[in-house]
Coordinates of C-alpha atoms in Angstrom, one line a residue:
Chain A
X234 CA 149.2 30.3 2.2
X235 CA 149.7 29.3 -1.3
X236 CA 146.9 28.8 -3.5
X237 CA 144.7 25.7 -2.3
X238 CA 146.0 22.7 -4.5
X239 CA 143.2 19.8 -5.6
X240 CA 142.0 16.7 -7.9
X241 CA 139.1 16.9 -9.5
X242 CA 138.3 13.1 -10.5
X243 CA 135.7 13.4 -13.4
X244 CA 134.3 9.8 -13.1
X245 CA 132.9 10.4 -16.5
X246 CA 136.5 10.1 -18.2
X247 CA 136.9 7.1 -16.0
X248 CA 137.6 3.3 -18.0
X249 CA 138.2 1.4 -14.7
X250 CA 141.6 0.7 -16.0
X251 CA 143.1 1.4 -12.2
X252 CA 146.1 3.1 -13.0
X253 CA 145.8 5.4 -10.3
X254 CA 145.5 2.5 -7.9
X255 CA 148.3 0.9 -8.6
X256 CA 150.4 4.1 -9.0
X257 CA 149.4 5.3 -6.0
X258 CA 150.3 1.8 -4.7
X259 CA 153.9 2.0 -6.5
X260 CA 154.5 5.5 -5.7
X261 CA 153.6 5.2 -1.9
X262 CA 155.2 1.6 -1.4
X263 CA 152.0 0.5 -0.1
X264 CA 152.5 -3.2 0.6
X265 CA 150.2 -6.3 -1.1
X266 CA 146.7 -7.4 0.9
X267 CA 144.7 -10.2 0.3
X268 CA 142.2 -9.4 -2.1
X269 CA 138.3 -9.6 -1.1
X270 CA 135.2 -10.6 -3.1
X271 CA 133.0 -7.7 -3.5
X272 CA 130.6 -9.6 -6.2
X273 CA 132.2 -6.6 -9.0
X274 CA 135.3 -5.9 -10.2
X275 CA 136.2 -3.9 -7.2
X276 CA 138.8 -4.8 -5.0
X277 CA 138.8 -3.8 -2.2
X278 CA 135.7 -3.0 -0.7
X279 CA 136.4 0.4 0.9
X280 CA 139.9 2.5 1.7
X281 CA 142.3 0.5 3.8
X282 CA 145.8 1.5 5.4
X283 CA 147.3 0.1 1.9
X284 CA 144.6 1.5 -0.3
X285 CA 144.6 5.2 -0.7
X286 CA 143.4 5.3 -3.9
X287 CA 140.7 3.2 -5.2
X288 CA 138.1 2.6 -8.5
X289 CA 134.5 2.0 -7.5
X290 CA 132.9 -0.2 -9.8
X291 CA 128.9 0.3 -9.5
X292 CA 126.4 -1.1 -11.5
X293 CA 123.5 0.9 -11.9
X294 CA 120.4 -0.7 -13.2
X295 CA 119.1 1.3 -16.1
X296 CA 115.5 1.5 -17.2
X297 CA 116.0 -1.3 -19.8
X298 CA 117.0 -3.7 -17.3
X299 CA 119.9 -4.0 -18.4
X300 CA 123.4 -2.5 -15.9
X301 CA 125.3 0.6 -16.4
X302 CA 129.0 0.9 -15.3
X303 CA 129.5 4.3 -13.5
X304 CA 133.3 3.8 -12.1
X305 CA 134.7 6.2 -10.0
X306 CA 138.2 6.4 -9.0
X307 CA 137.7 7.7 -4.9
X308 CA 140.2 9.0 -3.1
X309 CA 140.4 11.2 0.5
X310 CA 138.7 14.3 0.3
X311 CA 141.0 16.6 1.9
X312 CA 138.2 18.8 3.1
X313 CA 138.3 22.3 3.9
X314 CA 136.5 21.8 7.3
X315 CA 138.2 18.6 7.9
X316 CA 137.0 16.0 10.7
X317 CA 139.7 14.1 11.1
X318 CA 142.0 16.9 12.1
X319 CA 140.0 18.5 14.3
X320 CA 139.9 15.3 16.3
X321 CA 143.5 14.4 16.3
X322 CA 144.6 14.9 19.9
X323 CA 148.2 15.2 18.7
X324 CA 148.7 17.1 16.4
X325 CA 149.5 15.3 14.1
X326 CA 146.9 15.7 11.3
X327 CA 147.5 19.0 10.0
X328 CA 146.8 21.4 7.1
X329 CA 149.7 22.0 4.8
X330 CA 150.7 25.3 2.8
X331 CA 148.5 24.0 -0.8
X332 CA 145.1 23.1 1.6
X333 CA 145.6 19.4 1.6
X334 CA 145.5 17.1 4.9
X335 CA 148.2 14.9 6.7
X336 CA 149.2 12.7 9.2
X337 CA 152.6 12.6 9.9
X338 CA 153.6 9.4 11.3
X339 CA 155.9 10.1 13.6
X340 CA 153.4 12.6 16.1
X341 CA 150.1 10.2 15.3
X342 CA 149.7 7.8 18.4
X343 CA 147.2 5.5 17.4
X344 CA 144.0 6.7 19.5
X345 CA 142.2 5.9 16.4
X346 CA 139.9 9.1 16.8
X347 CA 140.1 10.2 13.4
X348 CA 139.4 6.7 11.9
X349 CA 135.6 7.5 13.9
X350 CA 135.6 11.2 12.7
X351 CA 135.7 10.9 9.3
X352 CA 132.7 11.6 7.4
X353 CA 133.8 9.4 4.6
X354 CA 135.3 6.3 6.1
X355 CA 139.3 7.1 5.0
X356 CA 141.5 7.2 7.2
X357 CA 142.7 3.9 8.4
X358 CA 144.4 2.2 11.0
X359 CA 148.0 0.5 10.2
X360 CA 147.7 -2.6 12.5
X361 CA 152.1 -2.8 11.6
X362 CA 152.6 0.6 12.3
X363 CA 150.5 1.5 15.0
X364 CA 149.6 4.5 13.2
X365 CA 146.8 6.1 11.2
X366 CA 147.4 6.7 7.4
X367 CA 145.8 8.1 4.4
X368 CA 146.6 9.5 1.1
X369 CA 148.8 12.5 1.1
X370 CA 148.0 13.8 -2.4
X371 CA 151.3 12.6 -2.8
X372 CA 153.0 15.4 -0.5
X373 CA 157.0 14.6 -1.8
X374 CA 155.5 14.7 -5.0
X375 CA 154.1 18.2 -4.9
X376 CA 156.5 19.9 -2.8
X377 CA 158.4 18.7 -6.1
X378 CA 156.6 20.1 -8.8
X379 CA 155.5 17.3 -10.2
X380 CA 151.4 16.3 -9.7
X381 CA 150.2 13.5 -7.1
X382 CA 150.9 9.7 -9.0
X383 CA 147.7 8.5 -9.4
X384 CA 147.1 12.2 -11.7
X385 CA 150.3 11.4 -13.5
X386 CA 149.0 7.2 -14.7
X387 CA 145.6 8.8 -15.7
X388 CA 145.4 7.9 -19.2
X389 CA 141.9 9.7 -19.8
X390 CA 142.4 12.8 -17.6
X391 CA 139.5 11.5 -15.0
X392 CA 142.2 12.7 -12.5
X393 CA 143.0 15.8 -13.0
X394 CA 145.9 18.0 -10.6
X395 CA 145.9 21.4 -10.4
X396 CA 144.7 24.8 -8.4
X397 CA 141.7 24.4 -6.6
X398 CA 140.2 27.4 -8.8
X399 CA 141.4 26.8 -12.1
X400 CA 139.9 23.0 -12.1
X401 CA 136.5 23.9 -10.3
X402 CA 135.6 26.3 -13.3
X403 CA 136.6 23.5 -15.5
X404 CA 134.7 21.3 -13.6
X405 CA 131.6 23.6 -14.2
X406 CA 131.9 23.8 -17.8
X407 CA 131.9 20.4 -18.2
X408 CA 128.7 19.7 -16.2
X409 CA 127.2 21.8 -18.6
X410 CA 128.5 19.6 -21.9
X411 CA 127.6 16.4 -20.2
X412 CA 123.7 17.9 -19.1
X413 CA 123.8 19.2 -23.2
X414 CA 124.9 15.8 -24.4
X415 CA 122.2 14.1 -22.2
X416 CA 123.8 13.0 -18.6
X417 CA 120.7 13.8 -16.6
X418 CA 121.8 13.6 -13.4
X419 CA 125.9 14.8 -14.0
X420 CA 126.5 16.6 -10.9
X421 CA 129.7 17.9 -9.1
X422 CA 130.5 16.8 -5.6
X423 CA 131.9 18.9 -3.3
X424 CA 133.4 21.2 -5.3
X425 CA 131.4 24.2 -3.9
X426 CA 133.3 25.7 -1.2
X427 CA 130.2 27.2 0.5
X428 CA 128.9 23.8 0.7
X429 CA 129.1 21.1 2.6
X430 CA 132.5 20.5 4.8
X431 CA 133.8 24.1 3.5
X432 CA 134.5 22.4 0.2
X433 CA 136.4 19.2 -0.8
X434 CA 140.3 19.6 -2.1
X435 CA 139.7 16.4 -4.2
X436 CA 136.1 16.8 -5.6
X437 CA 134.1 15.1 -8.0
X438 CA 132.0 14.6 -11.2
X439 CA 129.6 12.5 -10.8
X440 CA 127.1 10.8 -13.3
X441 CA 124.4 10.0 -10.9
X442 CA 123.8 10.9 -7.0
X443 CA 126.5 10.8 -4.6
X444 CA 124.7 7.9 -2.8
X445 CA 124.5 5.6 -5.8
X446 CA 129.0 5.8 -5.3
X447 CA 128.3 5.5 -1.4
X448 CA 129.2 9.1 -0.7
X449 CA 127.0 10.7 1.8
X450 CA 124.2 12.9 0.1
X451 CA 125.3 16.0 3.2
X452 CA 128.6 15.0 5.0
X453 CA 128.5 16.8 8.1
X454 CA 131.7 17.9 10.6
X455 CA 131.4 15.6 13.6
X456 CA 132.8 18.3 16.0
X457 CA 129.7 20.4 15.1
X458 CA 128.2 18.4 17.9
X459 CA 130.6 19.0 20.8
X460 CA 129.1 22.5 22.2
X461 CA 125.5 20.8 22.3
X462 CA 126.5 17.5 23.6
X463 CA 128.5 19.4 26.3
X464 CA 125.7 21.9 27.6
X465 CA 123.4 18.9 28.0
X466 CA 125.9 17.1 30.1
X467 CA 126.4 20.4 32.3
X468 CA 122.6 20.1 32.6
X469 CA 122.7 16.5 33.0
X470 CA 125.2 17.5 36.0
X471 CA 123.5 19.8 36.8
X472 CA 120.0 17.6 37.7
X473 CA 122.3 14.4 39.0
X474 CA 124.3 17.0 41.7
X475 CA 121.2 18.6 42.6
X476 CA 119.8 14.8 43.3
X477 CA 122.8 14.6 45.1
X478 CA 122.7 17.2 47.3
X479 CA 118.7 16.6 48.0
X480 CA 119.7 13.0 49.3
X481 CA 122.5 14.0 51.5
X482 CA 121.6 17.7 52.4
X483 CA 122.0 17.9 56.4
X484 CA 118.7 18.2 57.9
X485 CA 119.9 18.6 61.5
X486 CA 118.1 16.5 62.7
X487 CA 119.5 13.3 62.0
X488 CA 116.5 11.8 60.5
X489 CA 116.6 8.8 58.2
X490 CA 114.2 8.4 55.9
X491 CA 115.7 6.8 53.2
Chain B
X45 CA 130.8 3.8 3.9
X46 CA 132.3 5.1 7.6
X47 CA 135.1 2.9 9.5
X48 CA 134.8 2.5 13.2
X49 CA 137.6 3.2 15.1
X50 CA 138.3 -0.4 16.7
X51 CA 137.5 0.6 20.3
X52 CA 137.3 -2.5 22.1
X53 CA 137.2 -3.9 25.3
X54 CA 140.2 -1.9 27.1
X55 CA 138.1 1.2 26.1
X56 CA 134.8 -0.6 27.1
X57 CA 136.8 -0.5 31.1
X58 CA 138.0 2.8 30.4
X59 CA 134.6 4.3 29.4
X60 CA 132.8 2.2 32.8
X61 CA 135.8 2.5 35.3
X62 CA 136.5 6.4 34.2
X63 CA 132.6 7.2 34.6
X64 CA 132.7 5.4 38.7
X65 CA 135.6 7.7 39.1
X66 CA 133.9 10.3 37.8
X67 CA 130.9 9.5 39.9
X68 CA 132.2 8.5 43.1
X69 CA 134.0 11.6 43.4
X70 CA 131.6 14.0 42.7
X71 CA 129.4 12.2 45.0
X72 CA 132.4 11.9 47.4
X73 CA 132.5 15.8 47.4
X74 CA 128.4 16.7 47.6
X75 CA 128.4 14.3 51.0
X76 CA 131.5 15.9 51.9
X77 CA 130.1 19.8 51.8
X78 CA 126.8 19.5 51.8
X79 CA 126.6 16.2 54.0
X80 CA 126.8 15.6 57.7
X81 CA 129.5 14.8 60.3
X82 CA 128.5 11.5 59.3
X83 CA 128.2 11.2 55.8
X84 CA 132.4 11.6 56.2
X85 CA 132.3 7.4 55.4
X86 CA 130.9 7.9 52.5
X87 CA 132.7 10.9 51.2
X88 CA 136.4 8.9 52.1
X89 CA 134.3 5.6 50.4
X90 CA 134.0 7.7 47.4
X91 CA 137.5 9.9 47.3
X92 CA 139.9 6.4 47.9
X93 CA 138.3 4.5 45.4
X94 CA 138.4 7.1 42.4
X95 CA 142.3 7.0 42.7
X96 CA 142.7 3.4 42.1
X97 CA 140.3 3.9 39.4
X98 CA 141.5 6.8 37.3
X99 CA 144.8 5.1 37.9
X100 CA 143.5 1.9 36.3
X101 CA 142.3 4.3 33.4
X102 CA 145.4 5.9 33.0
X103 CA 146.9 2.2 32.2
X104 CA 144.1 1.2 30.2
X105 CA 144.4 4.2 27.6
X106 CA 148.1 4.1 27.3
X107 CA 147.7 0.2 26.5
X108 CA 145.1 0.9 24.4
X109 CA 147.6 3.3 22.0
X110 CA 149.9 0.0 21.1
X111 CA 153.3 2.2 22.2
X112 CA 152.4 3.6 25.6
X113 CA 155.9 6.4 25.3
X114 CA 153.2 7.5 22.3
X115 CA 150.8 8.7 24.9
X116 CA 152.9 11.8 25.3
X117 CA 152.4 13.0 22.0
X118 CA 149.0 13.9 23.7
X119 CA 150.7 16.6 25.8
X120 CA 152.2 18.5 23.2
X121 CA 148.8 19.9 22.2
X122 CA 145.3 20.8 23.9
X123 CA 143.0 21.5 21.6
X124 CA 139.2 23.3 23.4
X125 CA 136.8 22.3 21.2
X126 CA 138.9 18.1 21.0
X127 CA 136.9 16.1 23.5
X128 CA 140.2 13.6 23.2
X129 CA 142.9 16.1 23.9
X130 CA 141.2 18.2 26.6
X131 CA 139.9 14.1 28.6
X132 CA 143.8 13.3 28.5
X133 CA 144.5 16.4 30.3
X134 CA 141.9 16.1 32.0
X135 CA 142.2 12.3 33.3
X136 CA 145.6 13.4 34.8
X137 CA 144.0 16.5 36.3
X138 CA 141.6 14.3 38.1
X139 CA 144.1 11.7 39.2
X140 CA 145.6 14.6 41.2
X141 CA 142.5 16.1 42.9
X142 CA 141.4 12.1 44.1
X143 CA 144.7 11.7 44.8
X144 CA 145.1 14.7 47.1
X145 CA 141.1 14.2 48.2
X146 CA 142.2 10.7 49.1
X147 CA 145.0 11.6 51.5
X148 CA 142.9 14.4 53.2
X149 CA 140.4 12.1 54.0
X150 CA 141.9 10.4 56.8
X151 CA 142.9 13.9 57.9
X152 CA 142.0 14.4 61.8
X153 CA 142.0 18.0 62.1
X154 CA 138.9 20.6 61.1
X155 CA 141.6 22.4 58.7
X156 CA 142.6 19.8 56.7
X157 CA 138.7 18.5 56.7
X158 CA 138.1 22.2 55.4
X159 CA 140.8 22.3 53.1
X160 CA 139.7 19.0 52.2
X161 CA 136.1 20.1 51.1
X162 CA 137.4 23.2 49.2
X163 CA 139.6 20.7 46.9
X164 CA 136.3 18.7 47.2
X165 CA 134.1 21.3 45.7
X166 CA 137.0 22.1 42.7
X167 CA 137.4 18.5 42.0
X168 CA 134.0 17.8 41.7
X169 CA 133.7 19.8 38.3
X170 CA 136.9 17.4 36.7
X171 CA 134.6 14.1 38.1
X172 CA 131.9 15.7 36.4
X173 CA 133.7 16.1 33.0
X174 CA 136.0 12.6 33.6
X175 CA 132.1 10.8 33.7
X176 CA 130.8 13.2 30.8
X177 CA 133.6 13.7 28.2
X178 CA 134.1 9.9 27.1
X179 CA 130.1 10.3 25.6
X180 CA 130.9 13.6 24.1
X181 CA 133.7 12.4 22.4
X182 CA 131.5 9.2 21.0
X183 CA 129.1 12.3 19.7
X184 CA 131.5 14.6 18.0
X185 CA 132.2 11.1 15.6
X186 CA 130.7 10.3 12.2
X187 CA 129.3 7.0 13.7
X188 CA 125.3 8.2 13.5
X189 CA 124.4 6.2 16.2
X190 CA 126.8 7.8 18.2
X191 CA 126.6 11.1 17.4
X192 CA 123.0 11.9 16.4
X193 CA 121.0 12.1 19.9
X194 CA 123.9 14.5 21.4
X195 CA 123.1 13.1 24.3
X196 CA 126.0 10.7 24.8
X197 CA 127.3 12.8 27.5
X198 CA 124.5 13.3 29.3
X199 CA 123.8 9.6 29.6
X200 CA 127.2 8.8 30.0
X201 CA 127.1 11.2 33.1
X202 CA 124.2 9.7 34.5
X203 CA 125.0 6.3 34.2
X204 CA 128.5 7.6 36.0
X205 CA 126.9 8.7 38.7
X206 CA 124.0 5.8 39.4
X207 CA 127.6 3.3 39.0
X208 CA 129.5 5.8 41.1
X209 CA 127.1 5.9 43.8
X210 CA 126.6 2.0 44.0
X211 CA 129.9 1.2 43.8
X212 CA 130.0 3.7 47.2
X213 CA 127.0 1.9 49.0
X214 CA 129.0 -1.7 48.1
X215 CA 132.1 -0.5 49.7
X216 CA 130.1 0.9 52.8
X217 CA 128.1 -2.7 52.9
X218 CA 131.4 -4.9 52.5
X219 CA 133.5 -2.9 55.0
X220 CA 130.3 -2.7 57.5
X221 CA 130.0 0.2 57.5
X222 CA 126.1 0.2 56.4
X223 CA 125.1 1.2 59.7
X224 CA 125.0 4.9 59.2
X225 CA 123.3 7.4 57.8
X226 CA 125.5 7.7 55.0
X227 CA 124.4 4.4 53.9
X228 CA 120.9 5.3 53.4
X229 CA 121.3 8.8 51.7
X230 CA 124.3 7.3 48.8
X231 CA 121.3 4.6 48.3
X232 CA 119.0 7.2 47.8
X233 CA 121.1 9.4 45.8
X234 CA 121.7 6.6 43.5
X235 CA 117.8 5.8 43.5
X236 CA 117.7 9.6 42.0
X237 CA 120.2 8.9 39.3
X238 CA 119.0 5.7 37.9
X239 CA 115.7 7.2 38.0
X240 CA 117.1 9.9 36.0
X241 CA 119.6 7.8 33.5
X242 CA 115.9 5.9 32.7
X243 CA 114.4 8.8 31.3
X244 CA 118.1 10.2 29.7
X245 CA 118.1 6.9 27.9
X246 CA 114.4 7.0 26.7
X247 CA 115.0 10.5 25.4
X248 CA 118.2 9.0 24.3
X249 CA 115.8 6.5 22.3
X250 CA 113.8 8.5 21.1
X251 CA 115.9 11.3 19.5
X252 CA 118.1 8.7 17.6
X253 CA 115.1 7.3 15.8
X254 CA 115.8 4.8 13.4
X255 CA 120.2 5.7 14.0
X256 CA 119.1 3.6 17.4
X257 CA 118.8 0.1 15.6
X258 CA 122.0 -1.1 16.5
X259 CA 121.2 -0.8 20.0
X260 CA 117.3 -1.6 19.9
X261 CA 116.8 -4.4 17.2
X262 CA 119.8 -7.0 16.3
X263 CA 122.2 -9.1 18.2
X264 CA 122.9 -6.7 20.9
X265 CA 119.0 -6.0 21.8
X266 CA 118.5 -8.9 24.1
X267 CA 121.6 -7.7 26.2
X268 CA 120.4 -3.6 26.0
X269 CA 117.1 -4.3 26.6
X270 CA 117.5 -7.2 29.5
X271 CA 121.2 -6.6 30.7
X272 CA 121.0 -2.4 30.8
X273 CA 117.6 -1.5 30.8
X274 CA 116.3 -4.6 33.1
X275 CA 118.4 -6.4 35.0
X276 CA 121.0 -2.9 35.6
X277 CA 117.9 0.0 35.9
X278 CA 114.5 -1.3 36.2
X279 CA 115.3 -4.2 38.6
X280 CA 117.8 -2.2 41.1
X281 CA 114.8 0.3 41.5
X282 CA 112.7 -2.3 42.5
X283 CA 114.8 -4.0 44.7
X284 CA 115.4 -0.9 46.7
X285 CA 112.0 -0.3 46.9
X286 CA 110.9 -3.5 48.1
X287 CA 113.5 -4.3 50.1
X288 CA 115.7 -1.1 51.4
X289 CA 115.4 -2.4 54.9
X290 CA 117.1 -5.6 53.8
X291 CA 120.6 -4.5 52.8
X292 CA 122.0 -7.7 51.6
X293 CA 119.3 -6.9 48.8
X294 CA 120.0 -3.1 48.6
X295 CA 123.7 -4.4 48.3
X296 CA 122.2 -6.7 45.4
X297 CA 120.8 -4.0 44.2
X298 CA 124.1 -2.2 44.0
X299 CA 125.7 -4.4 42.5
X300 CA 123.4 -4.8 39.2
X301 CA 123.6 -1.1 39.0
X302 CA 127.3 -1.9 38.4
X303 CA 126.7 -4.6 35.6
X304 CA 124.6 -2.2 34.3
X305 CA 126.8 0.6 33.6
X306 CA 129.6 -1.8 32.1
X307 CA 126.5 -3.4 29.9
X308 CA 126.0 0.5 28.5
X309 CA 129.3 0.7 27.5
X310 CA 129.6 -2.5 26.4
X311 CA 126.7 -2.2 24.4
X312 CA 127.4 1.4 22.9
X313 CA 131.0 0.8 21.7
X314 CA 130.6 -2.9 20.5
X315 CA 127.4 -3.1 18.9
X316 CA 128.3 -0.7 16.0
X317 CA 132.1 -2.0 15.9
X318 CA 131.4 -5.8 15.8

């Protein structure tokens, strides 16, 4: 495998200008929606099947009353322990060469499990397509040598492209200046790969904590549940067949008492 | 922020008709071994109507998937520890033992009936997994209130079995053939289930905690709490009770355990996804 290729989105660098969004939007041909009210600047309210990249716009109330922006351009995660592709019944989510995560189109059959499995709410159903879709980190793009489109628009450098290692220490390093320079609560997000999910391939600098963006505090893998859900059920089969065979044992001696 | 897959009502049948199958066969095969000469009505009762069923499942998930010729892209892979990919095997799997079970049981020799019973007992592990697998695949999501009891598939099983066993006792009733002893013991069997699926679905409760709202509190509450827990567990246990000797009532009964186990998965898959 080639070293693990990833974005890390400092949403400290981040002006809300959406460059990324529409890039992304340009780059991918994803087509026009009808725009939703979300009572901010945000549109729209989460990742849809034409949205792959998108700027949060949260308003945090500060202790003067007054609102602070935090914006956050969110993207998939492309997680090292990834939920979606261990659900795909297909094959076809799968993990390419630089780490990242895909669905190719034409193997994805619509079951829609992936949409439920994903710890972050990405993936999305293509109602036209039949298909599930997500953002790619620009796959053509990178096979290409050239970095993912939304990257490329950044006109701050909130996005950056790059190897997984190289940007995490970066990322470090600037924790650090933004603690020194008084950002309490700056913080990355997911960028540890002994943390949660194995690590994300697009992680995150945050200025506050991951719930004030709506990202889950601990994202867990969904399939971490499968062996104990299965034992019970063997037990639960186990306790209805022996109910079973109690009711309809043969006595021999043809008595009914039921 | 999570997005719920947009499992509606075909999966709502699929889950409910998949778990009778499920259930009907297992209990089809436990009468059939363990059973007596005459508990054979209830064991052919319960082989013949998993295959129309597991048929009808096989339509409903291909339907379900938009482009049915997409449903193959399920076989090029089976994936162990992918509730989804092994269930697709294994819903083909299990349409081939009821199928076979089916045909055996109007066998009239004693070595097709014991060939019969050996493909009973194999089967009987796929009707377990066909009634079990649809829950564990609802646990292994990111929807909390799906996943966090893991105990989805134990309540699924359960409530395949109390639905498999009454949908046997209604075909024995509507076909007359509530006369026998077979009659009595399925009733009984299923007396044991629901009895069981009760306290599944209070530890169900109690594990999920707060994650339980959906179900518990809300617009889907009055149907839980009246259409599951009432009118498809609580009042079928009393009916039996008070009136097993009266079998258009223990047919009643029967049949609220089967608006029951649609109402569960009703309730489960549209109350977060609504």
């Amino acid at each position: 495998m080639a070293r693990t290729l990833a974005m890390f989105t400092d949403t400290s660098l981040c002006i809300g200008c959406r460059a990324c969004q529409v890039a992304c939007k340009q780059w991918n041909e994803l087509g026009m929606e009808v725009p939703e009210w979300t009572g901010t600047y945000q549109n729209h309210e989460h990742f849809t099947d034409k949205t792959f990249r998108l700027v949060r716009f949260i308003e945090e109330p500060k202790p003067t009353g007054d609102l602070a922006w935090l914006l956050m351009s969110d993207v998939c995660k492309h997680c090292a322990q990834a939920g979606c592709l261990d659900a795909c019944p297909t094959g076809a989510i799968y993990r390419t060469e630089y780490g990242t995560v895909n669905i190719s189109q034409d193997v994805c059959n619509g079951c829609r499990y992936c949409v439920s499995s994903c710890p972050f709410g990405v993936v999305a159903f293509n109602e036209s397509t039949g298909t599930a879709t997500k953002c790619t980190f620009c796959n053509d793009r990178i096979h290409n040598g050239l970095g993912p489109a939304c990257a490329k628009a950044c006109p701050t450098e909130s996005i950056q492209f790059g190897f997984r290692d190289d940007l995490v220490a970066k990322a470090q390093k600037r924790v650090e200046t933004l603690k020194a320079m008084g950002f309490k609560d700056a913080q990355l997000y997911g960028a540890d790969a002994k943390g949660f999910l194995g690590g994300l391939n697009a992680f995150f600098l945050l200025l506050s904590r991951p719930g004030t963006y709506h990202l889950p505090e601990n994202p867990k893998l969904p399939q971490r549940n499968v062996v104990v859900d299965s034992l019970l059920s063997i037990g639960s089969a186990l306790i209805v067949g022996l109910g079973a065979l109690l009711a309809f044992r043969d006595r021999g001696k043809g008595r009914d008492d039921a | 922020m999570l997005k719920t897959p947009g499992w509606e009502m075909m999966i709502v049948w699929y889950f409910f008709l998949g778990g009778i199958a499920g259930g009907a066969y297992f209990t089809a095969a436990i009468a059939d071994n363990f059973g007596g000469a005459r508990d054979r009505q209830v064991a052919r009762a319960g082989y013949v109507l998993s295959l129309p069923l597991v048929m009808a499942c096989g339509v409903l998930l291909i339907a379900d998937l938009g482009v049915p010729t997409r449903f193959l892209n399920m076989l090029r892979v089976l994936k162990f520890w992918d509730p989804m990919s092994i269930g697709a095997w294994v819903v083909g799997a299990f349409g081939m033992f009821s199928f076979v079970s089916s045909v055996l049981s109007f066998s009239t020799s004693a070595r097709t009936d014991a060939l019969r019973r050996k493909i009973g007992l194999v089967g009987i592990f796929f009707g377990f997994f066909l009634a079990s697998y649809t829950g564990v695949l609802l646990s292994s999501s990111a929807q909390p209130f799906w996943s966090e009891a893991r105990l989805m598939g134990a309540l699924f099983l359960a409530s395949g079995a109390s639905t498999g066993m009454a949908a046997i006792s209604l075909i024995l009733f509507l076909t007359g053939a509530s006369a026998g002893e077979g009659w009595g013991k399925v009733k009984k069997a299923d007396r044991y289930s629901m009895v069981f699926e009760l306290c599944v679905l209070a530890i169900f409760l109690a594990l999920l905690g707060s994650a339980a709202t959906p179900l518990t509190s809300g617009h889907f509450a009055p149907l839980f709490w009246g259409g599951l827990v009432g009118v498809g567990l609580i009042v079928p246990l009393l009916l039996d009770l008070v009136g097993h000797r009266v079998k258009t009532l223990a047919a009643l009964s029967a049949l609220l355990v089967l608006a029951g186990g649609f109402v569960l998965r009703y309730v489960v898959l549209m109350s977060i996804q609504s």
